[in-house]
Coordinates of C-alpha atoms (C1' of nucleotides) in Angstrom, one line a residue:
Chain Q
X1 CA -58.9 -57.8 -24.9
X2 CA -62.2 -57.9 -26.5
X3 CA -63.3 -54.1 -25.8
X4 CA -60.4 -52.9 -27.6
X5 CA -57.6 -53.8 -30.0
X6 CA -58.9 -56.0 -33.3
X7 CA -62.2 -56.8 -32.6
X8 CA -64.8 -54.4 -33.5
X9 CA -68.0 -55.7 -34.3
X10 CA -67.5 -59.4 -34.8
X11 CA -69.2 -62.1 -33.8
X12 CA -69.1 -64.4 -30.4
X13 CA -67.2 -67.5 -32.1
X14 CA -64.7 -65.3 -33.8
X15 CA -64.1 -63.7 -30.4
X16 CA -63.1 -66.7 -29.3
X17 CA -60.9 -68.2 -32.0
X18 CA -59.0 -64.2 -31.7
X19 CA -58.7 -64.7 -27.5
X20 CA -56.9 -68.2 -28.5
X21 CA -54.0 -66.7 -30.0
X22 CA -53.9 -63.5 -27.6
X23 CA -51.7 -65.4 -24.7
X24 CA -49.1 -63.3 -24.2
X25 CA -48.6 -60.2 -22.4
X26 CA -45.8 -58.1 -22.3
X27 CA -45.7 -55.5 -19.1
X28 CA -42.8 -52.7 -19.6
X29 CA -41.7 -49.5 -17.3
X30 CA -41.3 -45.8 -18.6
X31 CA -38.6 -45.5 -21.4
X32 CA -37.9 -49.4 -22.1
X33 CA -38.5 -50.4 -25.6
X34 CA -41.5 -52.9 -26.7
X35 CA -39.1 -53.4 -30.2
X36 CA -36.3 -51.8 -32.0
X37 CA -35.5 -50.9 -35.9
X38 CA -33.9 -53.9 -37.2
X39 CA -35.5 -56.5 -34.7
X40 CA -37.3 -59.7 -36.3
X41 CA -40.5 -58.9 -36.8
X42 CA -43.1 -61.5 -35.0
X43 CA -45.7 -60.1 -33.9
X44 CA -48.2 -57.0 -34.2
X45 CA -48.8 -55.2 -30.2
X46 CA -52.0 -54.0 -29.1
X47 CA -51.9 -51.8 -26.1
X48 CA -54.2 -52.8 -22.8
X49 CA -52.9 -49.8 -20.6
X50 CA -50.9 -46.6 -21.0
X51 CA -49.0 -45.4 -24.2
X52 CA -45.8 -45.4 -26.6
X53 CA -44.2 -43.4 -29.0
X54 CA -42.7 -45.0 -31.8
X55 CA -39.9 -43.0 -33.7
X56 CA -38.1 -43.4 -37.1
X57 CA -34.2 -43.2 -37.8
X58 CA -33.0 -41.6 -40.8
X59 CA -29.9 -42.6 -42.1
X60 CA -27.7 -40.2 -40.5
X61 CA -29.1 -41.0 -37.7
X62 CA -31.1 -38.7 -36.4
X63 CA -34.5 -39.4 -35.1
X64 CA -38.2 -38.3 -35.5
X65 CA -41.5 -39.4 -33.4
X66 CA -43.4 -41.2 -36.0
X67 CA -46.7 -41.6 -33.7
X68 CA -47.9 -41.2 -30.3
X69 CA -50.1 -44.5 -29.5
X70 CA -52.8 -45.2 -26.7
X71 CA -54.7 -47.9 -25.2
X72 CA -56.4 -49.7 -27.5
X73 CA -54.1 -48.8 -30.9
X74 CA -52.1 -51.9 -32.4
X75 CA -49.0 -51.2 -33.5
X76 CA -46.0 -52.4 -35.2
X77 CA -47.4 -53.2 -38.7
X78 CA -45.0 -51.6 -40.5
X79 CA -42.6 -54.1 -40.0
X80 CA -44.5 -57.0 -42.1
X81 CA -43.0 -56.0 -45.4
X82 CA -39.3 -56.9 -44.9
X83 CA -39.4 -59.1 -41.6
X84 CA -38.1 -56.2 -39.7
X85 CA -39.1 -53.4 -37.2
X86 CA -39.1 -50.1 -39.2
X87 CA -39.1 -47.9 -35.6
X88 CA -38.4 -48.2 -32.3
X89 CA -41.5 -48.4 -30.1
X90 CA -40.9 -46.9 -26.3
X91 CA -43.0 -46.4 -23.5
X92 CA -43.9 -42.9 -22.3
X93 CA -45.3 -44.5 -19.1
X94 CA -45.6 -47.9 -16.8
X95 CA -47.5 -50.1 -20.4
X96 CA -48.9 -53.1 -21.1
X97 CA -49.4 -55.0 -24.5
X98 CA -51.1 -58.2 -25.9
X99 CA -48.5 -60.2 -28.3
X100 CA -50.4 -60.5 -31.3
X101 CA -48.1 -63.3 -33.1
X102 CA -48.4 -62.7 -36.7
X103 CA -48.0 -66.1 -38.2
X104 CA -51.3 -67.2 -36.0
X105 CA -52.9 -64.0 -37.0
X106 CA -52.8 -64.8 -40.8
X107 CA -53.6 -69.0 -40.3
X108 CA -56.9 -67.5 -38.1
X109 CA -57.9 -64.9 -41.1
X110 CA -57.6 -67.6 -43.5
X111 CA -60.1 -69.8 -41.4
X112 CA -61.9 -66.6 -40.1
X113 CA -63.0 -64.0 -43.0
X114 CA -64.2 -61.3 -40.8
X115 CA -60.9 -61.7 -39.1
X116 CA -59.4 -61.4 -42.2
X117 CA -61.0 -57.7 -43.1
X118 CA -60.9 -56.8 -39.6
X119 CA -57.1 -57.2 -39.9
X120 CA -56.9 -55.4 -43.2
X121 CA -59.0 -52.4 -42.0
X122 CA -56.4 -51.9 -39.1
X123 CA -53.6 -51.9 -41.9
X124 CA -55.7 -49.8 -44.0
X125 CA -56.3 -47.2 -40.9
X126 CA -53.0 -47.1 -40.1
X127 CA -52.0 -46.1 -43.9
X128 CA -54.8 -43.4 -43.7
X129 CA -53.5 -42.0 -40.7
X130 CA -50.0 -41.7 -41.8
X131 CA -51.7 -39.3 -44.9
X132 CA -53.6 -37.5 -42.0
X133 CA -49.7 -36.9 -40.7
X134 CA -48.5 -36.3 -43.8
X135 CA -51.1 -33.3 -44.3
X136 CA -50.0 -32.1 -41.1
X137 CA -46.5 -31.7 -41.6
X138 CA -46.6 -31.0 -45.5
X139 CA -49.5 -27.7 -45.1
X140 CA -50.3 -26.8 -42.1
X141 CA -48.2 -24.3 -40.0
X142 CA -46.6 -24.1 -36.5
X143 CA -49.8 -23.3 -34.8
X144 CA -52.0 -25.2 -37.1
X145 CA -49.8 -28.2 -36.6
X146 CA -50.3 -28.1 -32.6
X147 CA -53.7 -27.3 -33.0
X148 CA -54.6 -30.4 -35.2
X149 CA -52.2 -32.4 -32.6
X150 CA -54.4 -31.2 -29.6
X151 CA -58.2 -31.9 -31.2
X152 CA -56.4 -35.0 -32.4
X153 CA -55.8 -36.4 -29.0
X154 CA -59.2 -34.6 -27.8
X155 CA -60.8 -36.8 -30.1
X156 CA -58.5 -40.0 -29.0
X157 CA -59.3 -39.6 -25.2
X158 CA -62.9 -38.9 -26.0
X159 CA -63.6 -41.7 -28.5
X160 CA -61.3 -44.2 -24.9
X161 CA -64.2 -42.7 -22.2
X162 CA -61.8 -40.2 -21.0
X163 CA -62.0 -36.2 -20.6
X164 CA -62.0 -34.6 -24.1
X165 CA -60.9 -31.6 -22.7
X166 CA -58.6 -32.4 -20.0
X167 CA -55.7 -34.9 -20.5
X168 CA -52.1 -35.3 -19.9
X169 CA -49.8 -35.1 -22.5
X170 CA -46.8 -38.2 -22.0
X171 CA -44.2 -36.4 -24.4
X172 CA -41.9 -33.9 -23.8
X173 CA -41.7 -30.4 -25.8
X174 CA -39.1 -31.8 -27.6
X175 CA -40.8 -34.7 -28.7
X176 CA -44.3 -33.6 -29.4
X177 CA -41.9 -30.9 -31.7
X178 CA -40.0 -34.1 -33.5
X179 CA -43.9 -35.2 -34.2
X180 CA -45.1 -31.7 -35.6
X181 CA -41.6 -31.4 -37.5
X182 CA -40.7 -28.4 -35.0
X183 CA -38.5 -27.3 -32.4
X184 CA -38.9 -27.3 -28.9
X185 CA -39.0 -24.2 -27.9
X186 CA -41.6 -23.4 -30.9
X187 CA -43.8 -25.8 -29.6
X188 CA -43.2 -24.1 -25.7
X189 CA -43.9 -20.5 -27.3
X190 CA -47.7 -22.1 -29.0
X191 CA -48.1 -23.8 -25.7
X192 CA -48.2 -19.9 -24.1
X193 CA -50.0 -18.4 -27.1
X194 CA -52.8 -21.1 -26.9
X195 CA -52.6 -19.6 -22.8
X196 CA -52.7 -16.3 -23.5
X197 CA -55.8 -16.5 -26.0
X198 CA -57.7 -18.2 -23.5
X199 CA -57.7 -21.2 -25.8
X200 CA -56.4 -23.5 -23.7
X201 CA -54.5 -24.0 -20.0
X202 CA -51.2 -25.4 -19.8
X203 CA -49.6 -26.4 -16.8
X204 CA -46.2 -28.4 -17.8
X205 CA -47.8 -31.6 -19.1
X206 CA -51.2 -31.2 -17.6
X207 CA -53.8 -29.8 -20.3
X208 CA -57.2 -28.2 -20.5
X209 CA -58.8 -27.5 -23.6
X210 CA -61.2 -24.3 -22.9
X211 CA -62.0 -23.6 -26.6
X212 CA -62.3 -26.4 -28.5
X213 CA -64.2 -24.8 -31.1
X214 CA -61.4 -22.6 -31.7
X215 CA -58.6 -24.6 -31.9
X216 CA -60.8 -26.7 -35.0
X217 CA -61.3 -23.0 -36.0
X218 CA -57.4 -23.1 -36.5
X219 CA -57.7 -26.3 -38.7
X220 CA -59.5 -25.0 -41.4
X221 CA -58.4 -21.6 -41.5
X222 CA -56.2 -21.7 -44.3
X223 CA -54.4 -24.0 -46.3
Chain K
X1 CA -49.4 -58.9 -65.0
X2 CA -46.7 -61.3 -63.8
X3 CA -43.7 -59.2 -63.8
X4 CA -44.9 -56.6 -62.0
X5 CA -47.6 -55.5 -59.2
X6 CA -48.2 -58.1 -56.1
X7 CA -46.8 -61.4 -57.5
X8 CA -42.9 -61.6 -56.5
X9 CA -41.7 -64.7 -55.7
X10 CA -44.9 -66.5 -55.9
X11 CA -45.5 -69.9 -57.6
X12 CA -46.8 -70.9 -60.6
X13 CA -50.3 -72.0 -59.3
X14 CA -50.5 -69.1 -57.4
X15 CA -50.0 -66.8 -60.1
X16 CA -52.7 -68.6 -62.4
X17 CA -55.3 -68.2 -59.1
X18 CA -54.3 -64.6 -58.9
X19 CA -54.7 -63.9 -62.9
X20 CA -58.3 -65.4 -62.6
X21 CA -59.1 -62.1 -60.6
X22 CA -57.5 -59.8 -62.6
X23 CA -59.4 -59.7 -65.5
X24 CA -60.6 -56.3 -66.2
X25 CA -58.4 -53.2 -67.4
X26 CA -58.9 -49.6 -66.7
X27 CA -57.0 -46.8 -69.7
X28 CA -57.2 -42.9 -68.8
X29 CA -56.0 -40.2 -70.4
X30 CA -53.4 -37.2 -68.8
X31 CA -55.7 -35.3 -65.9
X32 CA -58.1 -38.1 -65.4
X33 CA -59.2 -39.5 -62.2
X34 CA -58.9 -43.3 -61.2
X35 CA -61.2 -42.6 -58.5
X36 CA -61.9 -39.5 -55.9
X37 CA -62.3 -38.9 -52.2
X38 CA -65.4 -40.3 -50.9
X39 CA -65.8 -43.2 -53.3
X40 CA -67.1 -46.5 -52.6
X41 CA -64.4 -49.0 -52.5
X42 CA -63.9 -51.9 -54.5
X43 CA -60.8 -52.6 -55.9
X44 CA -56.7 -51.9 -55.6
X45 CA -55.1 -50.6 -58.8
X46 CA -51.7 -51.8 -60.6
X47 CA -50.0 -49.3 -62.6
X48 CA -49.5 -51.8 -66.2
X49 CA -48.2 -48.7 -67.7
X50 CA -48.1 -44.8 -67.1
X51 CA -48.1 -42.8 -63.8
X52 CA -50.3 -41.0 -61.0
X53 CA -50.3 -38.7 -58.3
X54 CA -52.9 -39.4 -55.4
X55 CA -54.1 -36.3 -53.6
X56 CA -55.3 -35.5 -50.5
X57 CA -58.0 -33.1 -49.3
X58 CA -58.0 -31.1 -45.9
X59 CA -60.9 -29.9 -44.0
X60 CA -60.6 -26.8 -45.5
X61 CA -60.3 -28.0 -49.3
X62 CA -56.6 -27.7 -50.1
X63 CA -55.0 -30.3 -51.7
X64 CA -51.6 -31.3 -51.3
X65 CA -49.7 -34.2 -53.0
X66 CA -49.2 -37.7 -51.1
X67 CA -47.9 -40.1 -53.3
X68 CA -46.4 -40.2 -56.9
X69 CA -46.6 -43.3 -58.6
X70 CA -45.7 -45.5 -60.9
X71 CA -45.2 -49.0 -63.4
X72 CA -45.8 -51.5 -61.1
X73 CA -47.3 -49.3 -58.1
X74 CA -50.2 -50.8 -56.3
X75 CA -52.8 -48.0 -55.0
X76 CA -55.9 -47.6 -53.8
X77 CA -55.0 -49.4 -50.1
X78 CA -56.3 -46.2 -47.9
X79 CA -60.1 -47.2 -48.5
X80 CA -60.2 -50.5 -47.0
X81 CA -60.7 -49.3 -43.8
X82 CA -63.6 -47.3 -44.5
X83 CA -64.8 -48.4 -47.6
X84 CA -64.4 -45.1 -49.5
X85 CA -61.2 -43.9 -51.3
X86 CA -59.4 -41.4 -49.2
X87 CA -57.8 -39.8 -51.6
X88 CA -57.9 -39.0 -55.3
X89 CA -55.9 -40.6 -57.6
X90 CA -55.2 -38.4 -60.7
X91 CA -53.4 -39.9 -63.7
X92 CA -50.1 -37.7 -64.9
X93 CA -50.1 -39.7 -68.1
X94 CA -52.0 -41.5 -70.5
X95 CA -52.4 -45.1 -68.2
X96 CA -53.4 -48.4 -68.1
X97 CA -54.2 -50.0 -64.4
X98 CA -55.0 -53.6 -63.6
X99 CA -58.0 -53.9 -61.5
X100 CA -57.6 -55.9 -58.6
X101 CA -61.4 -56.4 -56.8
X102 CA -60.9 -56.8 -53.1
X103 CA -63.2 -59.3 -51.8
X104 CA -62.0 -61.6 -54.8
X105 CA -58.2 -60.9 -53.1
X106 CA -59.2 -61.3 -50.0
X107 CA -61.0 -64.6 -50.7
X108 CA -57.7 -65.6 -52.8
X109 CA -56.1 -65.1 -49.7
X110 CA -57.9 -67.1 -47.7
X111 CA -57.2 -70.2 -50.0
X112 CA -53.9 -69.1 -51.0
X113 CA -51.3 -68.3 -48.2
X114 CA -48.5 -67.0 -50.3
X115 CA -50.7 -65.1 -51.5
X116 CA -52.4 -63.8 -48.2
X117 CA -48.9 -63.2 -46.7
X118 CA -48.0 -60.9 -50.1
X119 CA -51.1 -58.7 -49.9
X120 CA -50.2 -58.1 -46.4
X121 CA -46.5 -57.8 -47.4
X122 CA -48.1 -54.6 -49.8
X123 CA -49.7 -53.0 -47.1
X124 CA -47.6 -52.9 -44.9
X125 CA -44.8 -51.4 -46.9
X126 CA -46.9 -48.7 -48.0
X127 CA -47.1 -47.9 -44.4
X128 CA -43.3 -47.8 -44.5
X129 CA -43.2 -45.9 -47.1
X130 CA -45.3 -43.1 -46.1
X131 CA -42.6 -43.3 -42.7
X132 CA -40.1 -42.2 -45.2
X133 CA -42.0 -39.3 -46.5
X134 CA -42.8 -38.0 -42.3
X135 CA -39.6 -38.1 -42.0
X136 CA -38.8 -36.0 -45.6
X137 CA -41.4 -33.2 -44.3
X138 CA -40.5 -33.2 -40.6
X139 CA -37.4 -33.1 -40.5
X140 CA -35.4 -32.2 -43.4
X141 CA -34.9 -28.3 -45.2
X142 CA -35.9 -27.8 -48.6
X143 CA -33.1 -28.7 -50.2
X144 CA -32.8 -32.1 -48.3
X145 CA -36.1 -33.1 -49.5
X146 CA -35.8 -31.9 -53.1
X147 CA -32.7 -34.4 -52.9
X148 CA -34.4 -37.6 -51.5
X149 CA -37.1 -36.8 -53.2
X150 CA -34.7 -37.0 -56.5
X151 CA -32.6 -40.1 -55.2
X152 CA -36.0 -41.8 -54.8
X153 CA -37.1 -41.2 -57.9
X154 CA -34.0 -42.8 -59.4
X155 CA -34.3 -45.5 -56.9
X156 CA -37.8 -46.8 -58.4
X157 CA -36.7 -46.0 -61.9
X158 CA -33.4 -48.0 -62.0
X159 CA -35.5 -50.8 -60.1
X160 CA -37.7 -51.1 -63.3
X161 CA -35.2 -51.1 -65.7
X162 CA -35.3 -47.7 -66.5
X163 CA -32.2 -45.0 -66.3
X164 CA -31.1 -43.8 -63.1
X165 CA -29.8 -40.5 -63.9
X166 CA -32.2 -39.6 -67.1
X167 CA -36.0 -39.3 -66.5
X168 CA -38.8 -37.1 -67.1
X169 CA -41.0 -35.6 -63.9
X170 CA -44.7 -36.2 -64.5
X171 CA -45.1 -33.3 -62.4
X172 CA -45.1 -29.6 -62.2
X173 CA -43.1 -27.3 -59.6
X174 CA -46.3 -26.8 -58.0
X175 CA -47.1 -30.6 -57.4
X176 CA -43.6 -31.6 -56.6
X177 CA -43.6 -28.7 -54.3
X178 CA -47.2 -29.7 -52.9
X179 CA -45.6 -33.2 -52.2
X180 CA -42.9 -32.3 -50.4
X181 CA -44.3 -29.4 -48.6
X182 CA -42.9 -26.1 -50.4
X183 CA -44.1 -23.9 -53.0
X184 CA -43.8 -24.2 -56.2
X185 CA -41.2 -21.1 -56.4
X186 CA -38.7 -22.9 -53.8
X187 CA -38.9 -26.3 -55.9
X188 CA -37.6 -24.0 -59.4
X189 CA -34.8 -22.2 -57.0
X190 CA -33.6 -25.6 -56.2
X191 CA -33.3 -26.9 -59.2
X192 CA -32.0 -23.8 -60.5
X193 CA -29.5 -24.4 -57.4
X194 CA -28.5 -27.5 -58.1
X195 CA -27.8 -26.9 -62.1
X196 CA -25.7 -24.8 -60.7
X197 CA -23.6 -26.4 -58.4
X198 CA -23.3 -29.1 -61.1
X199 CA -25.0 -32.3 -59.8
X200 CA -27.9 -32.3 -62.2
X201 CA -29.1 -30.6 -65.6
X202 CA -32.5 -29.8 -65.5
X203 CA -34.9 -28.8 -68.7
X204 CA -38.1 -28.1 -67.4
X205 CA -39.4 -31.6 -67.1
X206 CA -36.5 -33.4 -68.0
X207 CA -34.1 -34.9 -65.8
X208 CA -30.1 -35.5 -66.0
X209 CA -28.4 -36.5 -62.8
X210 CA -24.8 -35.7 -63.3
X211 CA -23.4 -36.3 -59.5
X212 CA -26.0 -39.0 -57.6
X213 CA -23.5 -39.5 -55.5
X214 CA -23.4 -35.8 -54.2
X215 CA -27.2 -35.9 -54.0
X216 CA -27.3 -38.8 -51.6
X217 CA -24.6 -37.0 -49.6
X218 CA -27.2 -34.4 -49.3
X219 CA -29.4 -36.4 -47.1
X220 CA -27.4 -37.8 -44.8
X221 CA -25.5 -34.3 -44.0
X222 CA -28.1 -32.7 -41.0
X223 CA -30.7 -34.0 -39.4
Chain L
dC1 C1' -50.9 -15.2 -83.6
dG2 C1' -52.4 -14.8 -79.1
dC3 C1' -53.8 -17.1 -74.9
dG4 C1' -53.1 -19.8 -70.9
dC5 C1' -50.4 -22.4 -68.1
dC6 C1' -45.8 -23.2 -66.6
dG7 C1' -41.4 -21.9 -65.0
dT8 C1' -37.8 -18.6 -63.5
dT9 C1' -36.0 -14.9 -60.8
dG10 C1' -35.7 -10.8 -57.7
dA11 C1' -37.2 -8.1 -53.7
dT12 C1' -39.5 -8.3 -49.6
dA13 C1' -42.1 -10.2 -45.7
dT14 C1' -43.0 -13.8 -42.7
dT15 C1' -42.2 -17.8 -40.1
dA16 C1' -39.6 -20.7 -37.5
dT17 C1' -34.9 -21.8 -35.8
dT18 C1' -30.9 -20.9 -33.3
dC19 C1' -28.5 -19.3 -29.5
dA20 C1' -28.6 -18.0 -24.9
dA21 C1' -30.1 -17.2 -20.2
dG22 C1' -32.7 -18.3 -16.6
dA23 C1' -36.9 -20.6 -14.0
dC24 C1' -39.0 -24.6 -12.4
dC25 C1' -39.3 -29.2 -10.5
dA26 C1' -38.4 -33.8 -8.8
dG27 C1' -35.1 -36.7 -7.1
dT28 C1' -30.7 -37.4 -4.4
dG29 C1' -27.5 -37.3 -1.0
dG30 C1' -25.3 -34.7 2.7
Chain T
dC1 C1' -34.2 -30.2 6.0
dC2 C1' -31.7 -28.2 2.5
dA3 C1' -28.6 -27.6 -1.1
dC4 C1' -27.4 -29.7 -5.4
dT5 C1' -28.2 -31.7 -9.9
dG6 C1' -30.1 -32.9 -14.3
dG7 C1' -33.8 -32.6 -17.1
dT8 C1' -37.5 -29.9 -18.7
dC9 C1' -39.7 -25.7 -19.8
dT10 C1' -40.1 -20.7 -20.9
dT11 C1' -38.7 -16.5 -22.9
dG12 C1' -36.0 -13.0 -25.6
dA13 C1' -33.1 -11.4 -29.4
dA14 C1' -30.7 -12.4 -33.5
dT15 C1' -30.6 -15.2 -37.6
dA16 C1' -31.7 -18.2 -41.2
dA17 C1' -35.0 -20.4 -44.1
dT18 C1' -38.9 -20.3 -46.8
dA19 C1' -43.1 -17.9 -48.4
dT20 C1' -45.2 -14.2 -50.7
dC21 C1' -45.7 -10.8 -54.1
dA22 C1' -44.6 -9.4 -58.6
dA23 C1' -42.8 -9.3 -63.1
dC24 C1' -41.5 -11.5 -67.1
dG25 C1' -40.0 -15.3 -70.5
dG26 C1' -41.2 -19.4 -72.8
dC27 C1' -43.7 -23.1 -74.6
dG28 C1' -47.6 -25.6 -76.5
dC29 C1' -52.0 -25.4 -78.4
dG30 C1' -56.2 -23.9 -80.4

DNA sequence: CGCGCCGTTGATATTATTCAAGACCAGTGG
DNA sequence: CCACTGGTCTTGAATAATATCAACGGCGCG
């Protein structure tokens, strides 16, 4: 627990008091659901091992990937307002999560202030990153979008210990599309550009970056 | 303070410990800025009276629109997690904002779990609210977002007390367009469009929603 | 009055979607 | 072992949506 999640930078005895209410774990296969729109809300989720998408549902019922979360993210905090999920949260692969019950959560930050700001720099974060999205899908376009999604998870995997340039990407076409607000087949057709620069290497879900440099070239290109 | 901003459904003694730290006013005049990307951060803001936008920056220096807000809006929640604002937040209006000092809310919260639980409550459905607009740019067309974008508007106004169907935009084409991802040329079409069809009058900024009915229709049509 | 910003509208260009066909790949059962 | 199947991915051609370029009208303000 300690390397990830919450705690980042705080001392030994708040360590401890956090581990106290960290009991639970939750252990899910590929495609089951950690939480559904609607369900109570109880508890915030960090993830110990392997990843989740969680997706919105418009009213008419169509659905969009919201975010695309990895070990070590916490998620579920938008359901605090009202009591209830807002998205569904499902597992892209064999997952595991630490129940972080948010009842307990609040009583500790009230007894523990660096708890306290540690939990409102997560909700904080996760505002900031929405805006991040939000850029994304409001100015960038098709191939900017995919590029910022790649240096994006470059950065995620390199920040965890893993392989900036080498990863495996755990959505389909169709759903890293729903995240960029594009098609499948768009995404497919960047997927082969990328190739035939000499960008990048794509083989189905298996990834190499060869020109980083480039694809943060993309970013900044225009607006 | 009471009516509006982060105290709903609190009690009494609450309220008097959450007036103690709201002592200090902030007015700005039409264009000003509350604060800017990169500032130290302090406080949150409550809209008393008037409106903002808060912007965004890319790498690259465009800005594009993130939020529009107003009487009774809390903002300013992006920079907790890195103590620097994250955006800018540029006043539409001539305003008045409450100034709420963090550390003093936070410590408030610590003594004060009704309050603690309704800071958190704030956060959180800014998140949620920022799901809404991913989904507006990622998955609707133009005209679909022009529509929420309209039926949310008349949402937050009717909530305050204000007409649902008679308003004034605070913004121009350009920023309602930079907001919800077009240009400022698609946003006058659409209006033009929809004056057409009949379910609203428009005069450049002001407002008339004649079929809000038809507009919500709008939404839920496609995905 | 004239200037600058804002808004509208048309013509054209660009971008991404849609529709359609087929390839690939892993898992299943004969 | 191999054919079959369903899901995923790729690619092309046609189409639709939105952006871009350009011109002009209007309004507020110094």
């Amino acid at each position: 627990m300690r390397e990830l999640c919450l705690p980042v930078g705080l001392a030994l005895d708040a360590l401890k008091e956090l581990d106290k209410v960290v009991t639970k774990r939750v252990c899910l296969t590929k495609g089951e659901s950690l939480y559904r729109v609607g369900n109570a809300f109880s508890s915030l989720y960090a993830i110990r091992l392997g990843s989740c998408k969680t997706t919105l549902l418009s009213d008419d019922g169509c659905e969009q990937v919201a975010g695309y979360h990895m070990i070590g993210d916490v998620i579920g905090m938008d359901g605090i307002g009202n009591g209830r999920h807002g998205c569904d949260a499902v597992v892209l692969e064999d997952s595991e999560f630490c129940v972080l019950p948010f009842d307990e959560l609040e009583d500790l930050g009230r007894r523990v202030a660096p708890l306290q700001r540690n939990l409102h720099q997560f909700l904080s974060r996760e505002i900031a990153r929405n805006h991040a999205v939000m850029l994304q899908l409001g100015s960038m376009r098709a191939e900017e979008r995919l590029a910022a999604f790649l240096v994006n998870l470059s950065q995620r995997y390199s920040a965890r210990g893993y392989s900036s340039t080498e990863f495996v990407l755990r959505m389909t076409r169709a759903e890293i599309g729903s995240y960029l607000g594009l098609k499948l087949e768009t995404v497919s057709r960047l997927f082969s550009g990328f190739q035939r620069q000499g960008v990048m290497r794509v083989q189905s879900r298996s990834v190499t970056l060869l020109d980083l440099p480039a694809l943060t070239r993309l970013l900044g290109q225009r607006c």
